[in-house]
């Protein structure tokens, strides 16, 4: 696996949260919309599939793949699309979306309507592990995706997903433990958790939650030939998260530069042009 390439791609995307790369007027753009439990993230790539802009907002409109606040989700996606269009000086026309594995057809239709409500034609719907693996290119191993609500696993053999699991325990649980321990609100705990300066201090407090996540991984990989664990999802951004996971599982653990952005980038990489343009 080419970790240098992955980190370079992710770092380029990370810089596009603040900066916008110029695109030419007729250039084909590729868009990925990630509707998550904690964040809605939109990534725009240029014709070479390099990141040119990225926007995101904390949102509680989706829960474990289900849209629980349709109007709220539409509002945020529309706002982020308008922001990106303003930054790029271009109208965004089409996008790819992704669903947690095992999500039904009706739920993916709701996601589609949210994105189409913002004026984007949905040209590809994929599952989240496939999106993440468009960036990672894991042939054999397990992708562990820890977002806001759940710990999800996708076992890959010869590049194909052969086993999936998803269990409650994610970043929301980390924040709840911090809120209880420090006597602060959930929102304050979310800020504390993401403060790079304080991540060493909070590790002993949140370690049991990470151990719980590792126990979920252990349960599902038991008896399987797993050569490596590949971390994606915002919760894995926690400093030394990978060290706790490695200690608890006894497997080599790989964490890309910014695990939070892997799936959104992979969704955009899978965006295809509308039929008429293709
Ligand atoms: P899910 O995959 O469960 O639907 P999601 O797609 O919103 O949720 P992600 O966007 O991958 O999940 O991750 C969101 C979670 O990651 C939140 O709990 C958020 O607080 C946490 N998170 C984001 N950035 C960081 C960071 N730098 N340090 C620690 N936690 C972070």
PDB file of C-alpha atoms and ligand atoms in Angstrom:
ATOM      1  CA  UNK A   1       0.000   0.000   0.000  1.00  0.00           C
ATOM      2  CA  UNK A   2       1.318   3.417  -0.970  1.00  0.00           C
ATOM      3  CA  UNK A   3       0.905   5.346   2.289  1.00  0.00           C
ATOM      4  CA  UNK A   4       2.840   8.351   0.987  1.00  0.00           C
ATOM      5  CA  UNK A   5       0.382   8.714  -1.911  1.00  0.00           C
ATOM      6  CA  UNK A   6      -2.633   8.367   0.408  1.00  0.00           C
ATOM      7  CA  UNK A   7      -1.302  10.919   2.898  1.00  0.00           C
ATOM      8  CA  UNK A   8      -0.422  13.342   0.118  1.00  0.00           C
ATOM      9  CA  UNK A   9      -3.962  13.055  -1.361  1.00  0.00           C
ATOM     10  CA  UNK A  10      -5.607  13.495   2.044  1.00  0.00           C
ATOM     11  CA  UNK A  11      -3.383  16.434   2.993  1.00  0.00           C
ATOM     12  CA  UNK A  12      -4.225  18.117  -0.338  1.00  0.00           C
ATOM     13  CA  UNK A  13      -7.929  17.707   0.483  1.00  0.00           C
ATOM     14  CA  UNK A  14      -7.412  18.987   4.034  1.00  0.00           C
ATOM     15  CA  UNK A  15      -5.883  22.209   2.704  1.00  0.00           C
ATOM     16  CA  UNK A  16      -8.958  22.663   0.450  1.00  0.00           C
ATOM     17  CA  UNK A  17     -11.185  23.156   3.509  1.00  0.00           C
ATOM     18  CA  UNK A  18      -9.666  26.646   3.869  1.00  0.00           C
ATOM     19  CA  UNK A  19      -8.280  27.186   0.361  1.00  0.00           C
ATOM     20  CA  UNK A  20      -9.893  26.917  -3.049  1.00  0.00           C
ATOM     21  CA  UNK A  21      -7.958  25.759  -6.102  1.00  0.00           C
ATOM     22  CA  UNK A  22      -8.897  27.562  -9.320  1.00  0.00           C
ATOM     23  CA  UNK A  23     -10.738  25.565 -11.991  1.00  0.00           C
ATOM     24  CA  UNK A  24     -11.288  26.453 -15.655  1.00  0.00           C
ATOM     25  CA  UNK A  25     -14.771  27.452 -16.850  1.00  0.00           C
ATOM     26  CA  UNK A  26     -15.644  24.292 -18.794  1.00  0.00           C
ATOM     27  CA  UNK A  27     -13.701  21.826 -16.654  1.00  0.00           C
ATOM     28  CA  UNK A  28     -15.476  18.636 -15.558  1.00  0.00           C
ATOM     29  CA  UNK A  29     -15.918  18.605 -11.771  1.00  0.00           C
ATOM     30  CA  UNK A  30     -16.591  15.607  -9.542  1.00  0.00           C
ATOM     31  CA  UNK A  31     -18.488  15.978  -6.286  1.00  0.00           C
ATOM     32  CA  UNK A  32     -18.910  13.676  -3.295  1.00  0.00           C
ATOM     33  CA  UNK A  33     -21.520  14.280  -0.597  1.00  0.00           C
ATOM     34  CA  UNK A  34     -21.047  12.424   2.704  1.00  0.00           C
ATOM     35  CA  UNK A  35     -24.157  12.575   4.879  1.00  0.00           C
ATOM     36  CA  UNK A  36     -22.834  11.437   8.262  1.00  0.00           C
ATOM     37  CA  UNK A  37     -24.187  11.129  11.790  1.00  0.00           C
ATOM     38  CA  UNK A  38     -21.959  13.952  13.000  1.00  0.00           C
ATOM     39  CA  UNK A  39     -20.883  15.837   9.875  1.00  0.00           C
ATOM     40  CA  UNK A  40     -22.091  16.599   6.389  1.00  0.00           C
ATOM     41  CA  UNK A  41     -19.022  16.895   4.150  1.00  0.00           C
ATOM     42  CA  UNK A  42     -18.865  17.897   0.471  1.00  0.00           C
ATOM     43  CA  UNK A  43     -15.701  17.384  -1.597  1.00  0.00           C
ATOM     44  CA  UNK A  44     -15.103  18.799  -5.086  1.00  0.00           C
ATOM     45  CA  UNK A  45     -12.423  17.357  -7.408  1.00  0.00           C
ATOM     46  CA  UNK A  46     -11.176  18.755 -10.710  1.00  0.00           C
ATOM     47  CA  UNK A  47     -10.977  16.946 -14.068  1.00  0.00           C
ATOM     48  CA  UNK A  48      -7.778  15.190 -12.885  1.00  0.00           C
ATOM     49  CA  UNK A  49      -9.677  14.077  -9.752  1.00  0.00           C
ATOM     50  CA  UNK A  50      -7.540  16.311  -7.533  1.00  0.00           C
ATOM     51  CA  UNK A  51      -9.197  18.143  -4.612  1.00  0.00           C
ATOM     52  CA  UNK A  52     -10.142  21.756  -5.341  1.00  0.00           C
ATOM     53  CA  UNK A  53     -12.597  22.617  -2.539  1.00  0.00           C
ATOM     54  CA  UNK A  54     -14.170  21.066   0.543  1.00  0.00           C
ATOM     55  CA  UNK A  55     -16.877  22.280   2.918  1.00  0.00           C
ATOM     56  CA  UNK A  56     -18.430  20.700   5.985  1.00  0.00           C
ATOM     57  CA  UNK A  57     -20.821  21.344   8.820  1.00  0.00           C
ATOM     58  CA  UNK A  58     -21.576  19.629  12.118  1.00  0.00           C
ATOM     59  CA  UNK A  59     -25.083  18.219  11.744  1.00  0.00           C
ATOM     60  CA  UNK A  60     -27.373  15.903  13.602  1.00  0.00           C
ATOM     61  CA  UNK A  61     -29.787  15.334  10.749  1.00  0.00           C
ATOM     62  CA  UNK A  62     -28.689  11.778   9.990  1.00  0.00           C
ATOM     63  CA  UNK A  63     -28.442   8.878  12.415  1.00  0.00           C
ATOM     64  CA  UNK A  64     -26.628   5.694  11.423  1.00  0.00           C
ATOM     65  CA  UNK A  65     -27.490   6.155   7.767  1.00  0.00           C
ATOM     66  CA  UNK A  66     -31.094   7.268   8.261  1.00  0.00           C
ATOM     67  CA  UNK A  67     -32.183  10.825   7.584  1.00  0.00           C
ATOM     68  CA  UNK A  68     -33.931  11.829  10.824  1.00  0.00           C
ATOM     69  CA  UNK A  69     -34.247  15.546  10.016  1.00  0.00           C
ATOM     70  CA  UNK A  70     -35.000  15.829   6.295  1.00  0.00           C
ATOM     71  CA  UNK A  71     -35.545  19.593   6.259  1.00  0.00           C
ATOM     72  CA  UNK A  72     -32.392  20.208   8.329  1.00  0.00           C
ATOM     73  CA  UNK A  73     -30.289  17.949   6.079  1.00  0.00           C
ATOM     74  CA  UNK A  74     -31.599  19.684   2.919  1.00  0.00           C
ATOM     75  CA  UNK A  75     -30.888  23.093   4.408  1.00  0.00           C
ATOM     76  CA  UNK A  76     -27.266  22.247   5.265  1.00  0.00           C
ATOM     77  CA  UNK A  77     -26.497  20.536   1.939  1.00  0.00           C
ATOM     78  CA  UNK A  78     -27.992  23.471   0.011  1.00  0.00           C
ATOM     79  CA  UNK A  79     -25.963  25.940   2.087  1.00  0.00           C
ATOM     80  CA  UNK A  80     -22.696  24.018   1.604  1.00  0.00           C
ATOM     81  CA  UNK A  81     -23.310  23.655  -2.150  1.00  0.00           C
ATOM     82  CA  UNK A  82     -23.933  27.409  -2.442  1.00  0.00           C
ATOM     83  CA  UNK A  83     -20.747  28.128  -0.467  1.00  0.00           C
ATOM     84  CA  UNK A  84     -18.690  25.871  -2.734  1.00  0.00           C
ATOM     85  CA  UNK A  85     -20.252  27.314  -5.886  1.00  0.00           C
ATOM     86  CA  UNK A  86     -19.379  30.810  -4.662  1.00  0.00           C
ATOM     87  CA  UNK A  87     -15.794  29.781  -3.888  1.00  0.00           C
ATOM     88  CA  UNK A  88     -15.274  28.029  -7.230  1.00  0.00           C
ATOM     89  CA  UNK A  89     -17.307  30.420  -9.393  1.00  0.00           C
ATOM     90  CA  UNK A  90     -18.963  27.342 -10.904  1.00  0.00           C
ATOM     91  CA  UNK A  91     -22.342  25.644 -10.663  1.00  0.00           C
ATOM     92  CA  UNK A  92     -22.110  22.118  -9.286  1.00  0.00           C
ATOM     93  CA  UNK A  93     -24.314  19.799 -11.291  1.00  0.00           C
ATOM     94  CA  UNK A  94     -23.823  16.199 -10.156  1.00  0.00           C
ATOM     95  CA  UNK A  95     -22.527  14.180  -7.234  1.00  0.00           C
ATOM     96  CA  UNK A  96     -21.896  10.740  -5.804  1.00  0.00           C
ATOM     97  CA  UNK A  97     -23.266   9.709  -2.419  1.00  0.00           C
ATOM     98  CA  UNK A  98     -22.533   6.760  -0.123  1.00  0.00           C
ATOM     99  CA  UNK A  99     -24.568   4.738   2.318  1.00  0.00           C
ATOM    100  CA  UNK A 100     -23.539   2.642   5.307  1.00  0.00           C
ATOM    101  CA  UNK A 101     -23.424  -1.017   4.265  1.00  0.00           C
ATOM    102  CA  UNK A 102     -26.740  -2.815   4.504  1.00  0.00           C
ATOM    103  CA  UNK A 103     -28.845   0.339   4.105  1.00  0.00           C
ATOM    104  CA  UNK A 104     -32.079  -0.288   2.241  1.00  0.00           C
ATOM    105  CA  UNK A 105     -33.191   1.139  -1.095  1.00  0.00           C
ATOM    106  CA  UNK A 106     -35.752   3.478   0.525  1.00  0.00           C
ATOM    107  CA  UNK A 107     -33.097   5.050   2.755  1.00  0.00           C
ATOM    108  CA  UNK A 108     -30.715   5.607  -0.117  1.00  0.00           C
ATOM    109  CA  UNK A 109     -33.592   7.295  -1.972  1.00  0.00           C
ATOM    110  CA  UNK A 110     -34.003   9.710   0.938  1.00  0.00           C
ATOM    111  CA  UNK A 111     -30.281  10.563   0.773  1.00  0.00           C
ATOM    112  CA  UNK A 112     -30.639  11.071  -2.965  1.00  0.00           C
ATOM    113  CA  UNK A 113     -33.576  13.456  -2.478  1.00  0.00           C
ATOM    114  CA  UNK A 114     -31.608  15.512   0.051  1.00  0.00           C
ATOM    115  CA  UNK A 115     -28.769  15.979  -2.437  1.00  0.00           C
ATOM    116  CA  UNK A 116     -31.059  16.486  -5.447  1.00  0.00           C
ATOM    117  CA  UNK A 117     -32.923  19.118  -3.429  1.00  0.00           C
ATOM    118  CA  UNK A 118     -29.688  21.118  -3.519  1.00  0.00           C
ATOM    119  CA  UNK A 119     -29.691  20.950  -7.335  1.00  0.00           C
ATOM    120  CA  UNK A 120     -27.192  18.098  -7.797  1.00  0.00           C
ATOM    121  CA  UNK A 121     -28.046  15.091  -9.921  1.00  0.00           C
ATOM    122  CA  UNK A 122     -26.934  11.923  -8.103  1.00  0.00           C
ATOM    123  CA  UNK A 123     -24.932   9.909 -10.636  1.00  0.00           C
ATOM    124  CA  UNK A 124     -23.500   7.251  -8.300  1.00  0.00           C
ATOM    125  CA  UNK A 125     -24.575   5.608  -5.050  1.00  0.00           C
ATOM    126  CA  UNK A 126     -21.983   3.437  -3.356  1.00  0.00           C
ATOM    127  CA  UNK A 127     -21.423   1.905   0.043  1.00  0.00           C
ATOM    128  CA  UNK A 128     -19.046   3.573   2.500  1.00  0.00           C
ATOM    129  CA  UNK A 129     -16.377   0.814   2.630  1.00  0.00           C
ATOM    130  CA  UNK A 130     -16.120   0.877  -1.172  1.00  0.00           C
ATOM    131  CA  UNK A 131     -15.729   4.657  -0.989  1.00  0.00           C
ATOM    132  CA  UNK A 132     -12.983   4.408   1.645  1.00  0.00           C
ATOM    133  CA  UNK A 133     -11.218   1.707  -0.332  1.00  0.00           C
ATOM    134  CA  UNK A 134     -11.124   3.885  -3.450  1.00  0.00           C
ATOM    135  CA  UNK A 135      -8.537   5.872  -1.478  1.00  0.00           C
ATOM    136  CA  UNK A 136      -6.843   3.113   0.529  1.00  0.00           C
ATOM    137  CA  UNK A 137      -6.829   0.302  -2.061  1.00  0.00           C
ATOM    138  CA  UNK A 138      -6.727  -2.436   0.600  1.00  0.00           C
ATOM    139  CA  UNK A 139      -6.495  -5.888  -0.964  1.00  0.00           C
ATOM    140  CA  UNK A 140      -6.453  -7.949   2.234  1.00  0.00           C
ATOM    141  CA  UNK A 141      -7.260  -6.660   5.704  1.00  0.00           C
ATOM    142  CA  UNK A 142     -10.037  -4.882   7.549  1.00  0.00           C
ATOM    143  CA  UNK A 143     -11.164  -1.273   7.170  1.00  0.00           C
ATOM    144  CA  UNK A 144     -12.433  -0.026  10.522  1.00  0.00           C
ATOM    145  CA  UNK A 145     -14.620   3.066  10.167  1.00  0.00           C
ATOM    146  CA  UNK A 146     -15.343   4.883  13.432  1.00  0.00           C
ATOM    147  CA  UNK A 147     -17.540   7.900  12.886  1.00  0.00           C
ATOM    148  CA  UNK A 148     -20.040   9.578  15.171  1.00  0.00           C
ATOM    149  CA  UNK A 149     -22.365   6.729  16.051  1.00  0.00           C
ATOM    150  CA  UNK A 150     -20.822   3.374  15.257  1.00  0.00           C
ATOM    151  CA  UNK A 151     -17.761   1.210  14.774  1.00  0.00           C
ATOM    152  CA  UNK A 152     -18.030  -0.381  11.320  1.00  0.00           C
ATOM    153  CA  UNK A 153     -15.844  -3.134   9.900  1.00  0.00           C
ATOM    154  CA  UNK A 154     -15.327  -4.265   6.319  1.00  0.00           C
ATOM    155  CA  UNK A 155     -13.134  -7.284   5.759  1.00  0.00           C
ATOM    156  CA  UNK A 156     -11.451  -7.362   2.348  1.00  0.00           C
ATOM    157  CA  UNK A 157     -10.036 -10.401   0.602  1.00  0.00           C
ATOM    158  CA  UNK A 158      -8.358  -9.888  -2.780  1.00  0.00           C
ATOM    159  CA  UNK A 159      -9.890  -6.399  -2.864  1.00  0.00           C
ATOM    160  CA  UNK A 160     -13.478  -7.648  -2.384  1.00  0.00           C
ATOM    161  CA  UNK A 161     -15.596  -6.978   0.725  1.00  0.00           C
ATOM    162  CA  UNK A 162     -16.327 -10.402   2.217  1.00  0.00           C
ATOM    163  CA  UNK A 163     -17.697  -9.516   5.655  1.00  0.00           C
ATOM    164  CA  UNK A 164     -19.384  -6.464   7.173  1.00  0.00           C
ATOM    165  CA  UNK A 165     -20.314  -5.518  10.721  1.00  0.00           C
ATOM    166  CA  UNK A 166     -21.476  -2.342  12.419  1.00  0.00           C
ATOM    167  CA  UNK A 167     -22.027  -1.825  16.145  1.00  0.00           C
ATOM    168  CA  UNK A 168     -22.941   1.114  18.345  1.00  0.00           C
ATOM    169  CA  UNK A 169     -19.976   3.000  19.905  1.00  0.00           C
ATOM    170  CA  UNK A 170     -18.466   5.950  18.094  1.00  0.00           C
ATOM    171  CA  UNK A 171     -17.317   9.523  18.633  1.00  0.00           C
ATOM    172  CA  UNK A 172     -20.600  10.477  20.317  1.00  0.00           C
ATOM    173  CA  UNK A 173     -19.767   8.026  23.117  1.00  0.00           C
ATOM    174  CA  UNK A 174     -16.282   9.525  23.450  1.00  0.00           C
ATOM    175  CA  UNK A 175     -17.843  12.980  23.849  1.00  0.00           C
ATOM    176  CA  UNK A 176     -20.412  11.730  26.375  1.00  0.00           C
ATOM    177  CA  UNK A 177     -17.639  10.242  28.531  1.00  0.00           C
ATOM    178  CA  UNK A 178     -15.683  13.496  28.361  1.00  0.00           C
ATOM    179  CA  UNK A 179     -18.781  15.547  29.206  1.00  0.00           C
ATOM    180  CA  UNK A 180     -19.442  13.395  32.265  1.00  0.00           C
ATOM    181  CA  UNK A 181     -15.849  13.331  33.403  1.00  0.00           C
ATOM    182  CA  UNK A 182     -15.156  17.075  33.016  1.00  0.00           C
ATOM    183  CA  UNK A 183     -18.678  18.222  34.012  1.00  0.00           C
ATOM    184  CA  UNK A 184     -19.164  20.041  30.692  1.00  0.00           C
ATOM    185  CA  UNK A 185     -21.867  20.046  27.997  1.00  0.00           C
ATOM    186  CA  UNK A 186     -21.806  17.672  25.011  1.00  0.00           C
ATOM    187  CA  UNK A 187     -20.950  20.557  22.664  1.00  0.00           C
ATOM    188  CA  UNK A 188     -18.058  21.641  24.910  1.00  0.00           C
ATOM    189  CA  UNK A 189     -16.879  18.017  25.043  1.00  0.00           C
ATOM    190  CA  UNK A 190     -16.884  17.861  21.216  1.00  0.00           C
ATOM    191  CA  UNK A 191     -14.611  20.940  21.152  1.00  0.00           C
ATOM    192  CA  UNK A 192     -12.341  19.571  23.882  1.00  0.00           C
ATOM    193  CA  UNK A 193     -12.017  16.260  22.040  1.00  0.00           C
ATOM    194  CA  UNK A 194     -10.894  17.965  18.828  1.00  0.00           C
ATOM    195  CA  UNK A 195      -8.416  20.312  20.537  1.00  0.00           C
ATOM    196  CA  UNK A 196      -5.015  18.953  19.396  1.00  0.00           C
ATOM    197  CA  UNK A 197      -3.320  20.561  22.406  1.00  0.00           C
ATOM    198  CA  UNK A 198      -5.412  18.575  24.862  1.00  0.00           C
ATOM    199  CA  UNK A 199      -5.634  15.181  23.176  1.00  0.00           C
ATOM    200  CA  UNK A 200      -2.756  13.710  25.258  1.00  0.00           C
ATOM    201  CA  UNK A 201      -4.536  14.842  28.436  1.00  0.00           C
ATOM    202  CA  UNK A 202      -7.885  13.295  27.497  1.00  0.00           C
ATOM    203  CA  UNK A 203      -6.507   9.944  26.296  1.00  0.00           C
ATOM    204  CA  UNK A 204      -6.586   8.238  29.736  1.00  0.00           C
ATOM    205  CA  UNK A 205     -10.221   9.357  30.144  1.00  0.00           C
ATOM    206  CA  UNK A 206     -11.359   8.067  26.755  1.00  0.00           C
ATOM    207  CA  UNK A 207      -9.107   4.985  26.613  1.00  0.00           C
ATOM    208  CA  UNK A 208     -11.899   2.647  27.863  1.00  0.00           C
ATOM    209  CA  UNK A 209     -14.123   3.782  24.975  1.00  0.00           C
ATOM    210  CA  UNK A 210     -11.337   3.065  22.479  1.00  0.00           C
ATOM    211  CA  UNK A 211     -10.822  -0.308  24.173  1.00  0.00           C
ATOM    212  CA  UNK A 212     -14.519  -1.019  23.695  1.00  0.00           C
ATOM    213  CA  UNK A 213     -14.153  -0.184  19.979  1.00  0.00           C
ATOM    214  CA  UNK A 214     -11.141  -2.515  19.816  1.00  0.00           C
ATOM    215  CA  UNK A 215     -13.155  -5.274  21.507  1.00  0.00           C
ATOM    216  CA  UNK A 216     -15.801  -4.897  18.756  1.00  0.00           C
ATOM    217  CA  UNK A 217     -13.030  -5.275  16.172  1.00  0.00           C
ATOM    218  CA  UNK A 218     -11.593  -8.319  17.981  1.00  0.00           C
ATOM    219  CA  UNK A 219     -14.999  -9.976  18.157  1.00  0.00           C
ATOM    220  CA  UNK A 220     -15.551  -9.698  14.417  1.00  0.00           C
ATOM    221  CA  UNK A 221     -12.047 -10.587  13.211  1.00  0.00           C
ATOM    222  CA  UNK A 222     -11.698 -13.612  15.473  1.00  0.00           C
ATOM    223  CA  UNK A 223     -10.885 -16.701  13.412  1.00  0.00           C
ATOM    224  CA  UNK A 224     -10.162 -14.630  10.276  1.00  0.00           C
ATOM    225  CA  UNK A 225      -6.786 -14.184   8.649  1.00  0.00           C
ATOM    226  CA  UNK A 226      -6.388 -10.417   9.097  1.00  0.00           C
ATOM    227  CA  UNK A 227      -2.965  -8.978   8.241  1.00  0.00           C
ATOM    228  CA  UNK A 228      -3.720  -5.337   8.983  1.00  0.00           C
ATOM    229  CA  UNK A 229      -6.296  -2.882  10.329  1.00  0.00           C
ATOM    230  CA  UNK A 230      -6.909   0.320   8.333  1.00  0.00           C
ATOM    231  CA  UNK A 231      -8.527   3.169  10.270  1.00  0.00           C
ATOM    232  CA  UNK A 232     -10.967   5.675   8.775  1.00  0.00           C
ATOM    233  CA  UNK A 233     -13.620   7.970  10.298  1.00  0.00           C
ATOM    234  CA  UNK A 234     -13.306  11.098  12.427  1.00  0.00           C
ATOM    235  CA  UNK A 235     -12.961   9.366  15.785  1.00  0.00           C
ATOM    236  CA  UNK A 236      -9.699   7.736  14.677  1.00  0.00           C
ATOM    237  CA  UNK A 237      -8.190  11.265  14.486  1.00  0.00           C
ATOM    238  CA  UNK A 238      -7.715  11.117  18.272  1.00  0.00           C
ATOM    239  CA  UNK A 239      -4.008  11.227  19.071  1.00  0.00           C
ATOM    240  CA  UNK A 240      -2.578   7.756  19.747  1.00  0.00           C
ATOM    241  CA  UNK A 241      -5.901   6.092  18.898  1.00  0.00           C
ATOM    242  CA  UNK A 242      -3.953   3.716  16.635  1.00  0.00           C
ATOM    243  CA  UNK A 243      -1.590   2.761  19.485  1.00  0.00           C
ATOM    244  CA  UNK A 244      -4.473   1.683  21.743  1.00  0.00           C
ATOM    245  CA  UNK A 245      -6.073  -0.232  18.838  1.00  0.00           C
ATOM    246  CA  UNK A 246      -2.762  -1.944  18.050  1.00  0.00           C
ATOM    247  CA  UNK A 247      -2.200  -2.946  21.682  1.00  0.00           C
ATOM    248  CA  UNK A 248      -5.725  -4.322  22.096  1.00  0.00           C
ATOM    249  CA  UNK A 249      -5.862  -6.248  18.811  1.00  0.00           C
ATOM    250  CA  UNK A 250      -2.231  -7.309  18.431  1.00  0.00           C
ATOM    251  CA  UNK A 251      -2.478  -6.479  14.696  1.00  0.00           C
ATOM    252  CA  UNK A 252      -0.588  -3.843  12.684  1.00  0.00           C
ATOM    253  CA  UNK A 253      -2.758  -0.703  12.526  1.00  0.00           C
ATOM    254  CA  UNK A 254      -2.476   1.901   9.749  1.00  0.00           C
ATOM    255  CA  UNK A 255      -3.878   5.407  10.198  1.00  0.00           C
ATOM    256  CA  UNK A 256      -3.839   7.849   7.259  1.00  0.00           C
ATOM    257  CA  UNK A 257      -2.966  11.546   7.656  1.00  0.00           C
ATOM    258  CA  UNK A 258      -6.577  12.520   8.366  1.00  0.00           C
ATOM    259  CA  UNK A 259      -8.914   9.520   8.736  1.00  0.00           C
ATOM    260  CA  UNK A 260     -11.959  11.854   8.828  1.00  0.00           C
ATOM    261  CA  UNK A 261     -11.536  12.772   5.149  1.00  0.00           C
ATOM    262  CA  UNK A 262     -10.912   9.316   3.641  1.00  0.00           C
ATOM    263  CA  UNK A 263     -14.555   8.343   2.973  1.00  0.00           C
ATOM    264  CA  UNK A 264     -15.637  11.804   1.677  1.00  0.00           C
ATOM    265  CA  UNK A 265     -12.666  11.773  -0.741  1.00  0.00           C
ATOM    266  CA  UNK A 266     -13.492   8.233  -1.846  1.00  0.00           C
ATOM    267  CA  UNK A 267     -17.107   9.218  -2.539  1.00  0.00           C
ATOM    268  CA  UNK A 268     -15.977  12.091  -4.777  1.00  0.00           C
ATOM    269  CA  UNK A 269     -13.489   9.801  -6.576  1.00  0.00           C
ATOM    270  CA  UNK A 270     -16.448   7.571  -7.493  1.00  0.00           C
ATOM    271  CA  UNK A 271     -18.526  10.424  -8.915  1.00  0.00           C
ATOM    272  CA  UNK A 272     -19.299   9.907 -12.585  1.00  0.00           C
ATOM    273  CA  UNK A 273     -20.395  12.404 -15.209  1.00  0.00           C
ATOM    274  CA  UNK A 274     -24.117  12.545 -16.046  1.00  0.00           C
ATOM    275  CA  UNK A 275     -25.118  10.370 -19.047  1.00  0.00           C
ATOM    276  CA  UNK A 276     -25.304  13.303 -21.460  1.00  0.00           C
ATOM    277  CA  UNK A 277     -21.728  14.484 -20.600  1.00  0.00           C
ATOM    278  CA  UNK A 278     -20.123  11.068 -20.311  1.00  0.00           C
TER     279      UNK A 278
HETATM  280  P1  LIG B   1     -21.184   7.871  10.984  1.00  0.00           P
HETATM  281  O1  LIG B   1     -20.069   7.273  10.146  1.00  0.00           O
HETATM  282  O2  LIG B   1     -21.306   7.236  12.338  1.00  0.00           O
HETATM  283  O3  LIG B   1     -22.493   8.009  10.255  1.00  0.00           O
HETATM  284  P2  LIG B   1     -20.022  10.434  10.446  1.00  0.00           P
HETATM  285  O4  LIG B   1     -19.949  10.042   8.984  1.00  0.00           O
HETATM  286  O5  LIG B   1     -20.546  11.781  10.755  1.00  0.00           O
HETATM  287  O6  LIG B   1     -20.791   9.351  11.302  1.00  0.00           O
HETATM  288  P3  LIG B   1     -17.236  10.970  10.673  1.00  0.00           P
HETATM  289  O7  LIG B   1     -17.523  12.233   9.948  1.00  0.00           O
HETATM  290  O8  LIG B   1     -16.283  10.010  10.079  1.00  0.00           O
HETATM  291  O9  LIG B   1     -18.575  10.247  11.035  1.00  0.00           O
HETATM  292  O10 LIG B   1     -16.698  11.293  12.144  1.00  0.00           O
HETATM  293  C1  LIG B   1     -17.426  12.099  13.035  1.00  0.00           C
HETATM  294  C2  LIG B   1     -16.936  11.865  14.439  1.00  0.00           C
HETATM  295  O11 LIG B   1     -15.530  12.095  14.508  1.00  0.00           O
HETATM  296  C3  LIG B   1     -17.580  12.808  15.446  1.00  0.00           C
HETATM  297  O12 LIG B   1     -17.881  12.123  16.638  1.00  0.00           O
HETATM  298  C4  LIG B   1     -16.502  13.867  15.661  1.00  0.00           C
HETATM  299  O13 LIG B   1     -16.596  14.451  16.942  1.00  0.00           O
HETATM  300  C5  LIG B   1     -15.251  13.025  15.539  1.00  0.00           C
HETATM  301  N1  LIG B   1     -14.074  13.815  15.156  1.00  0.00           N
HETATM  302  C6  LIG B   1     -13.939  14.606  14.065  1.00  0.00           C
HETATM  303  N2  LIG B   1     -12.727  15.185  14.054  1.00  0.00           N
HETATM  304  C7  LIG B   1     -12.088  14.740  15.166  1.00  0.00           C
HETATM  305  C8  LIG B   1     -10.792  14.984  15.731  1.00  0.00           C
HETATM  306  N3  LIG B   1      -9.936  15.787  15.140  1.00  0.00           N
HETATM  307  N4  LIG B   1     -10.485  14.357  16.881  1.00  0.00           N
HETATM  308  C9  LIG B   1     -11.345  13.528  17.484  1.00  0.00           C
HETATM  309  N5  LIG B   1     -12.586  13.250  17.022  1.00  0.00           N
HETATM  310  C10 LIG B   1     -12.946  13.856  15.865  1.00  0.00           C
END
